[in-house]
Amino acid sequence: MPDSVLRFERVTVSFDGNPAIEDVSFDIPAGESRIVLGAAASGKSVLLKTAIGLLRPDHGRVFLFGQDITGLKVRELSDLRARIGMLFQESALFDSLTIEENVAYPLENQRSIRCPAEEVHARVEESLRFVELEHTLEKFPSELSGGMRRRVGIARANVTEPDVVLYDSPTAGLDPITANNIMALIVKERDVRKATTVMVTQRFQDGQIMTKYRYDPRSQSLERASGNGASIAGIRFLVMKEGRLVFEGAEEELEKSTDPYISKFVLRH
Amino acid sequence: MLDIFKSPVLSIQEFFLLAGRTFRSVPRRPHYLNDIFLQMDTIGVGSLPIVLLTGFFSGIVMALQMSKALRTYGAVSQTGPIVAIVLVREMGPVLTAIVVAGRNASGIASELGSMKVTEQIDAMRALGTDPIQKLVKPRLIATCLMLPCLTAIADFVGICGGYLIAYFLLSLTTSEYWNGAYRALDYVDMTEGLVKPFIFAIVISLVGCFYGLRTSGGTQGVGRATTQAVVVASVWIFVLTAFIAKIFIAL
Ligand SMILES: Nc1ncnc2c1ncn2[C@@H]1O[C@H](COP(=O)(O)OP(=O)(O)OP(=O)(O)O)[C@@H](O)[C@H]1O
Ligand SMILES: [Mg+2]
């Protein structure tokens, strides 16, 4: 059995007694990816924040790289977090810092990364080139559009080349063209670096791009993973409903589901 | 019935938790010196003009009011000592702290509050920095260094303001006023005049950070946090000044 990257064991997180996620269990083995679907306020963001220890569970345990993080000290937790990249729902760029400083932030502040100071600029530029925003180094987040900020957020999440990347609603509120570009970037990051990807989204199409496409380094674009439209193994869907995990399985199972809530997320052709 | 007290008691407990964690973080690395200097600039240099103005005019007002009362006892020549003592022990520290609370407790609360509601605080933690180290500590240190300086400056311009009144309106001589003022102040006064701003600085910065960091509820929440920070910091300044005055008067 491959090592587990992220495991939830019966996790409940509440705010003022109201559970935001309740009794959630799942396991992501190394090298696999997950797509989290769910209505608004179903607890998707809370799930991601709990996964990196920003929120503490009231019950249950969270394991990162096999280590129980529920009782960990700030120091140890932050060393584990250095191996994880996260895109926040509203990008959460630091608005007092330039784009360059934003992307450099994890390199300069994560203790366990120790990036030599003279390499920081080159890595930041490379990471921004990946999202095609290398010309915005000197700008401030407020000068960028929402889609550009998302891309900077993706660059910041990936600049340290983490083993796991968590994306919270990367395409929410964007036009279809920008949304697809962003999905292409996420697939590219996943395939170029073989990173475990957990993506929260409301769009089933995003999930399909994740499961059906691969990044082809030769043509430098996304290609269908297989001729007959089968999905990539090891990419599964999770569906959240009112704080509970109501479905876990591959795309085919999701499409077959007759549950009215779950099937609402599936795009009917 | 007990529920009415529950939330304030919990708040106070959380405040002291934050204070404790901040004090413990002070000797610990990393120190983020750039942030400390930046905050010293916004808090210290930024507040200087308004501190000069309030200090100067409070000196003038005090000299005017005191001279009227002193005249009834034929003791107008005591204006210098009285202005100096009241300014250094009480008015200088309190007025400066109130002005800085209005400017900076609100500034800190709204800055951290906007960071909180836009998930920047979460991002900061996710990216390996402790918000206490990176945000709270520099503000605490900067305020503790700058407020005593600002207070000393306010005291000085206040005494100068009093001198203008004494010289031009009360016909005191320069040496009468300044010698009186100088001789009136002893070490206890000076100590009280510096202990107060130091403690007020802790209150202003921590209250600002506390309300900023626990902001919730979008931009409206930021507005609420800002107002609360100023009100609570100001009230504590008045309460504490009374306590400290009592302690020093007993000395
Ligand atoms: N900091 C918080 N304080 C109080 N309640 C919260 C907090 N964060 C989340 N909640 C509550 O937890 C529930 C789940 O929120 P969450 O942000 O995870 O939803 P979501 O699935 O990400 O929704 P969306 O798709 O709109 O982003 C909501 O009911 C929300 O009100
Ligand atoms: Mg969300």
Coordinates of C-alpha atoms and ligand atoms in Angstrom, one line a residue:
Chain A
M1 CA 0.0 0.0 0.0
P2 CA 1.4 3.4 -0.9
D3 CA 2.0 5.9 1.8
S4 CA -0.9 8.1 2.8
V5 CA -0.5 11.8 2.1
L6 CA -3.7 13.1 3.8
R7 CA -6.1 11.1 5.9
F8 CA -9.2 12.3 7.8
E9 CA -10.5 10.0 10.5
R10 CA -14.1 10.9 11.6
V11 CA -13.3 14.6 11.7
T12 CA -15.8 17.1 13.0
V13 CA -15.1 20.9 13.0
S14 CA -17.7 23.2 14.5
F15 CA -18.1 27.0 15.0
D16 CA -20.0 27.9 18.1
G17 CA -21.5 24.5 18.3
N18 CA -22.6 24.3 14.7
P19 CA -20.7 21.6 12.8
A20 CA -19.2 22.9 9.5
I21 CA -17.9 19.4 8.7
E22 CA -19.1 16.4 10.5
D23 CA -17.7 12.9 10.8
V24 CA -15.7 13.1 7.6
S25 CA -13.3 10.3 6.8
F26 CA -11.2 9.7 3.7
D27 CA -7.7 8.9 2.7
I28 CA -5.5 10.1 -0.1
P29 CA -2.5 7.8 -1.0
A30 CA 0.6 9.4 -2.4
G31 CA 0.4 10.2 -6.1
E32 CA -3.4 10.3 -6.2
S33 CA -5.7 13.3 -6.6
R34 CA -9.1 14.3 -5.4
I35 CA -11.8 16.6 -6.6
V36 CA -14.2 17.9 -3.9
L37 CA -17.7 18.9 -5.1
G38 CA -20.4 20.4 -3.0
A39 CA -23.0 23.2 -2.7
A40 CA -22.2 26.5 -1.1
A41 CA -21.5 26.3 2.7
S42 CA -21.2 22.5 2.5
G43 CA -17.9 22.7 4.3
K44 CA -15.4 22.4 1.4
S45 CA -13.2 25.3 2.5
V46 CA -13.3 24.2 6.1
L47 CA -12.2 20.8 5.0
L48 CA -9.1 22.2 3.3
K49 CA -8.3 24.5 6.2
T50 CA -8.6 21.6 8.6
A51 CA -6.3 19.5 6.4
I52 CA -3.4 21.9 6.9
G53 CA -4.2 22.6 10.6
L54 CA -5.5 26.1 10.2
L55 CA -8.7 24.9 12.0
R56 CA -8.6 22.3 14.7
P57 CA -11.1 19.4 14.8
D58 CA -13.4 19.1 17.7
H59 CA -13.4 15.3 17.2
G60 CA -11.4 13.0 15.0
R61 CA -7.9 13.1 13.7
V62 CA -6.1 14.5 10.7
F63 CA -2.9 12.8 9.4
L64 CA -0.5 14.6 7.1
F65 CA 2.2 12.3 5.5
G66 CA 1.2 9.7 8.1
Q67 CA 1.6 12.1 11.1
D68 CA -1.2 13.0 13.4
I69 CA -1.3 16.8 13.3
T70 CA -4.0 17.3 15.9
G71 CA -1.6 17.6 18.8
L72 CA 1.4 19.1 16.9
K73 CA 3.3 22.2 18.0
V74 CA 3.3 25.3 15.8
R75 CA 6.9 24.6 14.7
E76 CA 6.4 21.0 13.7
L77 CA 3.1 21.8 12.0
S78 CA 4.7 24.6 10.0
D79 CA 7.5 22.2 8.8
L80 CA 4.8 19.8 7.5
R81 CA 2.9 22.7 5.9
A82 CA 6.1 23.6 4.0
R83 CA 5.4 20.4 2.0
I84 CA 2.0 21.6 1.0
G85 CA 0.9 24.4 -1.2
M86 CA -2.5 26.1 -0.9
L87 CA -4.6 28.3 -3.1
F88 CA -7.2 30.1 -1.0
Q89 CA -10.7 30.8 -2.2
E90 CA -10.1 34.5 -2.6
S91 CA -6.4 34.0 -3.4
A92 CA -5.4 35.7 -0.1
L93 CA -2.5 37.5 -1.6
F94 CA -0.8 39.9 0.8
D95 CA -1.9 43.3 -0.4
S96 CA 0.9 45.2 1.2
L97 CA 3.5 43.2 -0.8
T98 CA 4.3 43.2 -4.6
I99 CA 3.6 40.2 -6.7
E100 CA 7.2 39.2 -6.6
E101 CA 7.3 39.5 -2.8
N102 CA 4.1 37.5 -2.5
V103 CA 5.4 34.6 -4.5
A104 CA 8.8 34.8 -2.7
Y105 CA 7.0 34.7 0.7
P106 CA 7.0 30.9 1.2
L107 CA 10.6 30.6 0.0
E108 CA 11.8 33.2 2.4
N109 CA 9.6 32.3 5.4
Q110 CA 9.3 28.6 5.5
R111 CA 12.0 27.4 7.9
S112 CA 12.5 24.0 6.4
I113 CA 12.8 25.2 2.8
R114 CA 16.0 27.2 3.2
C115 CA 16.1 28.6 -0.3
P116 CA 19.4 30.6 -0.8
A117 CA 18.7 34.3 -1.1
E118 CA 20.3 34.6 -4.5
E119 CA 18.1 31.9 -6.0
V120 CA 14.8 33.4 -4.8
H121 CA 14.4 35.8 -7.6
A122 CA 15.0 33.2 -10.3
R123 CA 12.5 30.8 -8.8
V124 CA 9.9 33.4 -8.4
E125 CA 10.3 34.4 -12.0
E126 CA 10.1 30.8 -13.1
S127 CA 7.0 30.2 -11.1
L128 CA 5.3 33.3 -12.5
R129 CA 6.4 32.4 -16.0
F130 CA 4.6 29.1 -15.5
V131 CA 1.3 31.0 -15.0
E132 CA 2.3 33.6 -17.7
L133 CA 2.5 36.5 -15.3
E134 CA 6.2 37.2 -15.3
H135 CA 5.6 40.8 -16.4
T136 CA 3.7 41.6 -13.2
L137 CA 6.6 41.3 -10.7
E138 CA 6.5 44.9 -9.5
K139 CA 2.7 45.2 -9.4
F140 CA 0.5 45.0 -6.3
P141 CA -2.3 42.5 -6.0
S142 CA -4.9 45.3 -6.2
E143 CA -3.7 46.2 -9.7
L144 CA -4.5 42.7 -11.0
S145 CA -7.8 41.2 -12.1
G146 CA -9.4 38.4 -10.2
G147 CA -8.2 35.8 -12.7
M148 CA -4.7 37.1 -12.5
R149 CA -4.7 37.0 -8.8
R150 CA -5.8 33.4 -8.9
R151 CA -2.9 32.6 -11.1
V152 CA -0.5 34.4 -8.8
G153 CA -2.0 32.4 -6.0
I154 CA -1.3 29.2 -8.0
A155 CA 2.3 30.4 -8.5
R156 CA 2.7 31.0 -4.8
A157 CA 1.2 27.7 -3.9
N158 CA 3.6 25.9 -6.3
V159 CA 6.8 27.9 -5.9
T160 CA 8.2 25.7 -3.2
E161 CA 7.4 22.6 -5.3
P162 CA 5.3 21.0 -2.6
D163 CA 4.3 17.3 -2.6
V164 CA 0.7 18.2 -2.2
V165 CA -1.2 21.2 -3.6
L166 CA -4.7 22.2 -2.3
Y167 CA -6.8 24.4 -4.5
D168 CA -9.9 26.1 -3.1
S169 CA -12.4 26.9 -5.9
P170 CA -9.8 28.0 -8.4
T171 CA -12.3 28.7 -11.1
A172 CA -15.2 30.3 -9.1
G173 CA -16.5 33.4 -10.6
L174 CA -14.3 33.4 -13.7
D175 CA -15.3 33.4 -17.4
P176 CA -15.1 30.0 -19.1
I177 CA -11.9 30.9 -21.0
T178 CA -10.0 32.0 -18.0
A179 CA -11.4 29.1 -16.0
N180 CA -10.2 26.6 -18.5
N181 CA -6.8 28.3 -18.6
I182 CA -6.5 27.9 -14.9
M183 CA -7.5 24.3 -15.0
A184 CA -4.9 23.7 -17.6
L185 CA -2.3 25.3 -15.2
I186 CA -3.4 23.0 -12.4
V187 CA -3.2 19.9 -14.6
K188 CA 0.2 21.1 -15.8
E189 CA 1.5 21.6 -12.2
R190 CA 0.1 18.1 -11.3
D191 CA 1.8 16.3 -14.2
V192 CA 5.1 18.2 -14.4
R193 CA 5.8 17.8 -10.8
K194 CA 3.7 14.6 -10.0
A195 CA 2.1 16.5 -7.2
T196 CA -0.9 15.2 -5.3
T197 CA -3.7 17.6 -6.1
V198 CA -6.8 18.2 -4.0
M199 CA -9.2 20.6 -5.8
V200 CA -12.4 22.1 -4.4
T201 CA -14.8 23.2 -7.1
Q202 CA -18.5 23.7 -8.0
R203 CA -17.9 23.0 -11.7
F204 CA -18.1 19.4 -12.8
Q205 CA -16.2 20.3 -16.0
D206 CA -13.2 21.2 -13.8
G207 CA -13.2 17.7 -12.5
Q208 CA -13.5 16.3 -16.0
I209 CA -10.5 18.3 -17.1
M210 CA -8.6 16.8 -14.1
T211 CA -9.6 13.3 -14.9
K212 CA -9.5 13.2 -18.7
Y213 CA -6.5 15.3 -19.6
R214 CA -2.8 15.1 -19.2
Y215 CA -0.1 17.7 -19.8
D216 CA 2.0 16.8 -22.7
P217 CA 5.5 18.3 -22.3
R218 CA 6.3 18.0 -26.0
S219 CA 3.4 20.0 -27.4
Q220 CA 3.2 22.0 -24.1
S221 CA -0.5 21.7 -24.0
L222 CA -3.2 19.4 -22.5
E223 CA -3.9 16.2 -24.3
R224 CA -6.7 13.7 -23.8
A225 CA -5.3 11.0 -21.5
S226 CA -6.7 8.1 -23.5
G227 CA -8.4 7.7 -26.8
N228 CA -11.6 6.1 -25.5
G229 CA -12.3 8.9 -23.0
A230 CA -11.5 6.8 -19.9
S231 CA -10.4 8.7 -16.9
I232 CA -7.0 8.7 -15.3
A233 CA -6.7 6.1 -12.5
G234 CA -6.2 7.5 -9.0
I235 CA -8.3 10.5 -9.4
R236 CA -11.5 10.4 -7.4
F237 CA -14.4 12.6 -6.5
L238 CA -15.6 13.6 -3.1
V239 CA -19.0 15.1 -2.7
M240 CA -19.9 17.2 0.4
K241 CA -23.4 17.9 1.6
E242 CA -24.1 20.0 4.6
G243 CA -20.9 19.2 6.2
R244 CA -21.0 15.5 5.5
L245 CA -19.1 13.4 3.0
V246 CA -21.9 11.8 0.9
F247 CA -19.9 10.3 -1.9
E248 CA -16.5 9.1 -2.7
G249 CA -15.6 7.4 -6.0
A250 CA -14.4 7.6 -9.5
E251 CA -16.0 9.7 -12.2
E252 CA -17.9 6.8 -13.7
E253 CA -19.5 6.0 -10.4
L254 CA -20.4 9.6 -9.9
E255 CA -22.1 9.8 -13.3
K256 CA -24.1 6.6 -12.4
S257 CA -25.3 7.9 -9.1
T258 CA -29.0 8.3 -8.8
D259 CA -28.9 10.4 -5.6
P260 CA -30.7 13.7 -6.5
Y261 CA -28.1 15.8 -4.7
I262 CA -25.1 14.1 -6.2
S263 CA -26.4 13.8 -9.7
K264 CA -27.0 17.6 -9.8
F265 CA -23.3 18.1 -10.0
V266 CA -22.9 15.8 -13.0
L267 CA -23.1 17.5 -16.4
R268 CA -25.7 15.7 -18.5
H269 CA -24.9 15.6 -22.2
Chain B
M1 CA -28.1 35.5 34.0
L2 CA -24.6 34.2 33.9
D3 CA -24.7 34.2 30.1
I4 CA -24.4 38.0 30.1
F5 CA -21.0 37.8 31.7
K6 CA -19.8 34.8 29.7
S7 CA -18.8 36.6 26.5
P8 CA -16.9 39.5 28.1
V9 CA -15.1 37.1 30.4
L10 CA -14.2 34.9 27.5
S11 CA -12.9 38.0 25.6
I12 CA -10.8 39.0 28.5
Q13 CA -9.4 35.5 28.7
E14 CA -8.6 35.5 25.0
F15 CA -7.0 38.9 25.3
F16 CA -4.7 37.7 28.0
L17 CA -3.9 34.6 26.0
L18 CA -2.8 36.8 23.1
A19 CA -0.9 39.1 25.4
G20 CA 0.9 36.1 27.0
R21 CA 1.8 34.6 23.6
T22 CA 3.1 37.9 22.4
F23 CA 5.3 38.6 25.4
R24 CA 6.7 35.1 25.1
S25 CA 7.5 35.7 21.4
V26 CA 9.4 38.9 22.1
P27 CA 12.8 37.3 22.8
R28 CA 12.3 34.6 20.2
R29 CA 13.5 34.7 16.7
P30 CA 12.7 35.6 13.9
H31 CA 12.4 39.3 14.8
Y32 CA 11.3 40.9 11.5
L33 CA 13.3 44.1 12.1
N34 CA 11.9 45.6 8.9
D35 CA 8.4 45.4 10.1
I36 CA 9.4 46.9 13.4
F37 CA 11.0 49.9 11.7
L38 CA 8.0 50.3 9.4
Q39 CA 5.7 50.3 12.3
M40 CA 7.9 52.8 14.2
D41 CA 7.6 55.0 11.2
T42 CA 3.8 54.8 11.0
I43 CA 3.2 55.0 14.7
G44 CA 6.0 57.4 15.7
V45 CA 6.7 59.7 12.8
G46 CA 3.1 59.5 11.5
S47 CA 1.7 60.6 14.9
L48 CA 4.2 63.4 15.5
P49 CA 2.2 66.4 14.0
I50 CA -1.0 65.7 15.9
V51 CA 0.9 64.9 19.1
L52 CA 2.8 68.2 18.7
L53 CA -0.5 70.1 18.3
T54 CA -2.3 68.5 21.2
G55 CA 0.7 68.8 23.5
F56 CA 1.2 72.5 22.6
F57 CA -2.4 73.5 23.1
S58 CA -2.9 71.5 26.3
G59 CA 0.1 73.4 27.7
I60 CA -1.5 76.7 26.7
V61 CA -4.9 75.8 28.1
M62 CA -3.5 74.6 31.3
A63 CA -1.4 77.7 31.8
L64 CA -4.5 79.9 31.2
Q65 CA -6.8 78.0 33.4
M66 CA -4.3 77.5 36.2
S67 CA -3.3 81.2 36.2
K68 CA -6.9 82.2 36.9
A69 CA -7.2 79.9 39.9
L70 CA -3.7 80.8 41.1
R71 CA -4.4 84.5 40.9
T72 CA -7.0 84.2 43.6
Y73 CA -4.2 83.1 46.0
G74 CA -1.7 85.5 44.5
A75 CA 0.4 82.6 43.3
V76 CA 0.6 83.3 39.6
S77 CA 4.3 82.7 39.7
Q78 CA 3.6 79.0 40.5
T79 CA 2.2 78.5 36.9
G80 CA 5.5 77.0 35.7
P81 CA 5.6 74.2 38.3
I82 CA 2.0 73.4 38.0
V83 CA 2.0 73.2 34.3
A84 CA 5.1 71.0 34.3
I85 CA 3.8 68.6 37.0
V86 CA 0.3 68.1 35.5
L87 CA 1.7 67.7 32.0
V88 CA 4.5 65.3 32.8
R89 CA 2.5 63.2 35.3
E90 CA -0.9 63.1 33.7
M91 CA -1.9 65.2 30.7
G92 CA 1.1 64.4 28.5
P93 CA 0.9 60.7 28.8
V94 CA -2.9 60.5 28.7
L95 CA -3.5 62.9 25.8
T96 CA -0.7 61.4 23.7
A97 CA -2.0 57.9 24.4
I98 CA -5.6 58.9 23.5
V99 CA -4.4 60.5 20.2
V100 CA -2.2 57.5 19.4
A101 CA -5.1 55.1 20.3
G102 CA -7.4 57.0 18.0
R103 CA -4.8 56.9 15.2
N104 CA -3.1 53.6 15.7
A105 CA -5.3 51.2 17.7
S106 CA -7.8 51.8 14.9
G107 CA -5.2 51.6 12.2
I108 CA -3.9 48.3 13.6
A109 CA -7.3 46.9 14.1
S110 CA -8.5 47.8 10.6
E111 CA -5.3 46.5 8.9
L112 CA -5.3 43.2 10.7
G113 CA -9.0 43.0 10.4
S114 CA -9.0 43.3 6.6
M115 CA -6.2 40.8 6.5
K116 CA -8.3 38.4 8.6
V117 CA -11.4 38.7 6.5
T118 CA -9.5 38.2 3.2
E119 CA -7.8 35.1 4.6
Q120 CA -4.4 36.7 4.5
I121 CA -3.8 35.7 8.2
D122 CA -4.6 32.1 7.3
A123 CA -2.4 32.3 4.3
M124 CA 0.4 33.7 6.5
R125 CA 0.1 30.7 8.8
A126 CA -0.1 28.3 5.9
L127 CA 3.1 29.8 4.5
G128 CA 5.1 29.2 7.6
T129 CA 4.8 32.5 9.6
D130 CA 3.3 32.9 13.0
P131 CA 1.0 36.0 12.8
I132 CA 1.9 36.8 16.4
Q133 CA 5.6 37.0 15.5
K134 CA 5.1 38.7 12.2
L135 CA 2.2 41.1 13.0
V136 CA 1.6 41.5 16.7
K137 CA 5.2 41.6 18.0
P138 CA 6.5 44.3 15.7
R139 CA 3.5 46.5 16.5
L140 CA 3.9 46.0 20.3
I141 CA 7.7 46.7 20.1
A142 CA 7.2 49.8 17.9
T143 CA 4.5 51.3 20.0
C144 CA 6.4 50.6 23.3
L145 CA 9.5 52.4 21.8
M146 CA 7.6 55.3 20.2
L147 CA 4.9 56.2 22.7
P148 CA 7.3 57.3 25.5
C149 CA 9.3 59.4 23.0
L150 CA 6.1 61.0 21.7
T151 CA 5.0 61.6 25.2
A152 CA 8.3 63.3 26.1
I153 CA 7.9 65.5 23.0
A154 CA 4.3 66.4 23.9
D155 CA 5.4 67.2 27.5
F156 CA 8.1 69.5 26.2
V157 CA 6.0 71.4 23.7
G158 CA 3.3 71.7 26.3
I159 CA 5.6 73.3 28.7
C160 CA 6.7 75.6 25.9
G161 CA 3.1 76.5 25.2
G162 CA 2.6 77.3 28.9
Y163 CA 5.7 79.5 28.7
L164 CA 4.2 81.6 25.9
I165 CA 1.2 82.3 28.0
A166 CA 3.2 82.9 31.2
Y167 CA 5.6 85.3 29.4
F168 CA 3.1 87.3 27.3
L169 CA -0.1 87.2 29.3
L170 CA 1.0 86.6 32.9
S171 CA 4.2 88.7 32.7
L172 CA 6.4 86.1 34.3
T173 CA 10.0 86.2 33.4
T174 CA 11.7 83.5 31.4
S175 CA 13.8 82.3 34.3
E176 CA 10.9 82.4 36.7
Y177 CA 8.9 80.0 34.6
W178 CA 11.6 77.6 33.5
N179 CA 13.3 77.4 36.8
G180 CA 10.0 76.8 38.5
A181 CA 9.1 74.1 36.0
Y182 CA 12.5 72.5 36.2
R183 CA 12.7 72.4 40.0
A184 CA 9.2 71.1 40.3
L185 CA 9.9 67.9 38.6
D186 CA 11.7 65.1 40.5
Y187 CA 12.6 61.6 39.5
V188 CA 9.3 60.2 40.7
D189 CA 7.4 62.5 38.3
M190 CA 9.7 61.5 35.5
T191 CA 9.3 57.8 36.2
E192 CA 5.6 58.1 36.3
G193 CA 5.7 60.1 33.1
L194 CA 7.5 57.3 31.3
V195 CA 5.9 54.3 32.9
K196 CA 2.5 55.4 31.9
P197 CA 3.2 55.7 28.1
F198 CA 5.0 52.4 28.2
I199 CA 1.9 50.6 29.7
F200 CA -0.5 52.5 27.5
A201 CA 1.6 51.4 24.5
I202 CA 1.1 47.8 25.5
V203 CA -2.6 48.4 25.8
I204 CA -3.0 50.3 22.5
S205 CA -1.0 47.8 20.4
L206 CA -2.5 44.6 21.9
V207 CA -6.0 45.9 22.0
G208 CA -5.7 46.9 18.3
C209 CA -4.2 43.5 17.4
F210 CA -6.7 41.6 19.5
Y211 CA -9.8 43.2 17.8
G212 CA -8.1 43.0 14.4
L213 CA -7.3 39.3 14.7
R214 CA -10.7 38.3 15.8
T215 CA -12.6 40.2 13.2
S216 CA -15.3 38.3 11.4
G217 CA -18.1 39.2 9.1
G218 CA -16.5 40.9 6.1
T219 CA -15.9 44.7 5.7
Q220 CA -18.7 45.5 8.2
G221 CA -16.8 43.4 10.8
V222 CA -13.6 45.5 10.1
G223 CA -15.5 48.7 10.9
R224 CA -16.8 47.2 14.1
A225 CA -13.4 45.9 15.1
T226 CA -11.9 49.4 14.5
T227 CA -14.4 51.2 16.6
Q228 CA -14.2 48.6 19.4
A229 CA -10.4 48.8 19.5
V230 CA -10.5 52.6 19.9
V231 CA -13.2 52.6 22.5
V232 CA -11.7 49.8 24.6
A233 CA -8.2 51.2 24.4
S234 CA -9.3 54.6 25.4
V235 CA -11.3 53.4 28.4
W236 CA -8.4 51.3 29.6
I237 CA -6.1 54.2 29.3
F238 CA -8.3 56.3 31.6
V239 CA -8.7 53.4 34.1
L240 CA -5.1 52.6 34.2
T241 CA -3.9 56.1 34.5
A242 CA -6.0 56.4 37.7
F243 CA -4.5 53.2 39.1
I244 CA -0.9 54.2 38.2
A245 CA -1.4 57.7 39.6
K246 CA -2.6 56.2 42.9
I247 CA 0.4 53.9 43.1
F248 CA 2.8 56.8 42.4
I249 CA 1.1 59.2 44.7
A250 CA 1.6 56.7 47.5
L251 CA 5.3 56.6 46.8
Ligands
LIG1 N1 -14.6 31.2 10.4 C1 -15.8 30.8 10.5 N2 -16.6 31.1 11.5 C2 -17.9 30.7 11.6 N3 -18.5 29.9 10.7 C3 -17.8 29.5 9.7 C4 -16.4 29.9 9.5 N4 -15.9 29.3 8.4 C5 -16.9 28.6 7.9 N5 -18.0 28.7 8.7 C6 -19.3 28.0 8.4 O1 -19.0 26.7 8.0 C7 -19.9 26.3 7.0 C8 -19.0 25.7 5.8 O2 -18.3 26.8 5.2 P1 -17.3 26.6 4.0 O3 -16.6 27.9 3.9 O4 -16.5 25.4 4.2 O5 -18.3 26.4 2.8 P2 -17.8 26.1 1.3 O6 -18.3 24.7 1.0 O7 -16.4 26.4 1.1 O8 -18.8 27.1 0.5 P3 -18.4 27.9 -0.8 O9 -18.6 27.0 -1.9 O10 -19.5 29.0 -0.8 O11 -17.0 28.4 -0.7 C9 -20.7 27.5 6.6 O12 -22.0 27.3 7.1 C10 -20.0 28.6 7.2 O13 -21.0 29.6 7.7
MG2 MG -15.4 27.8 0.2

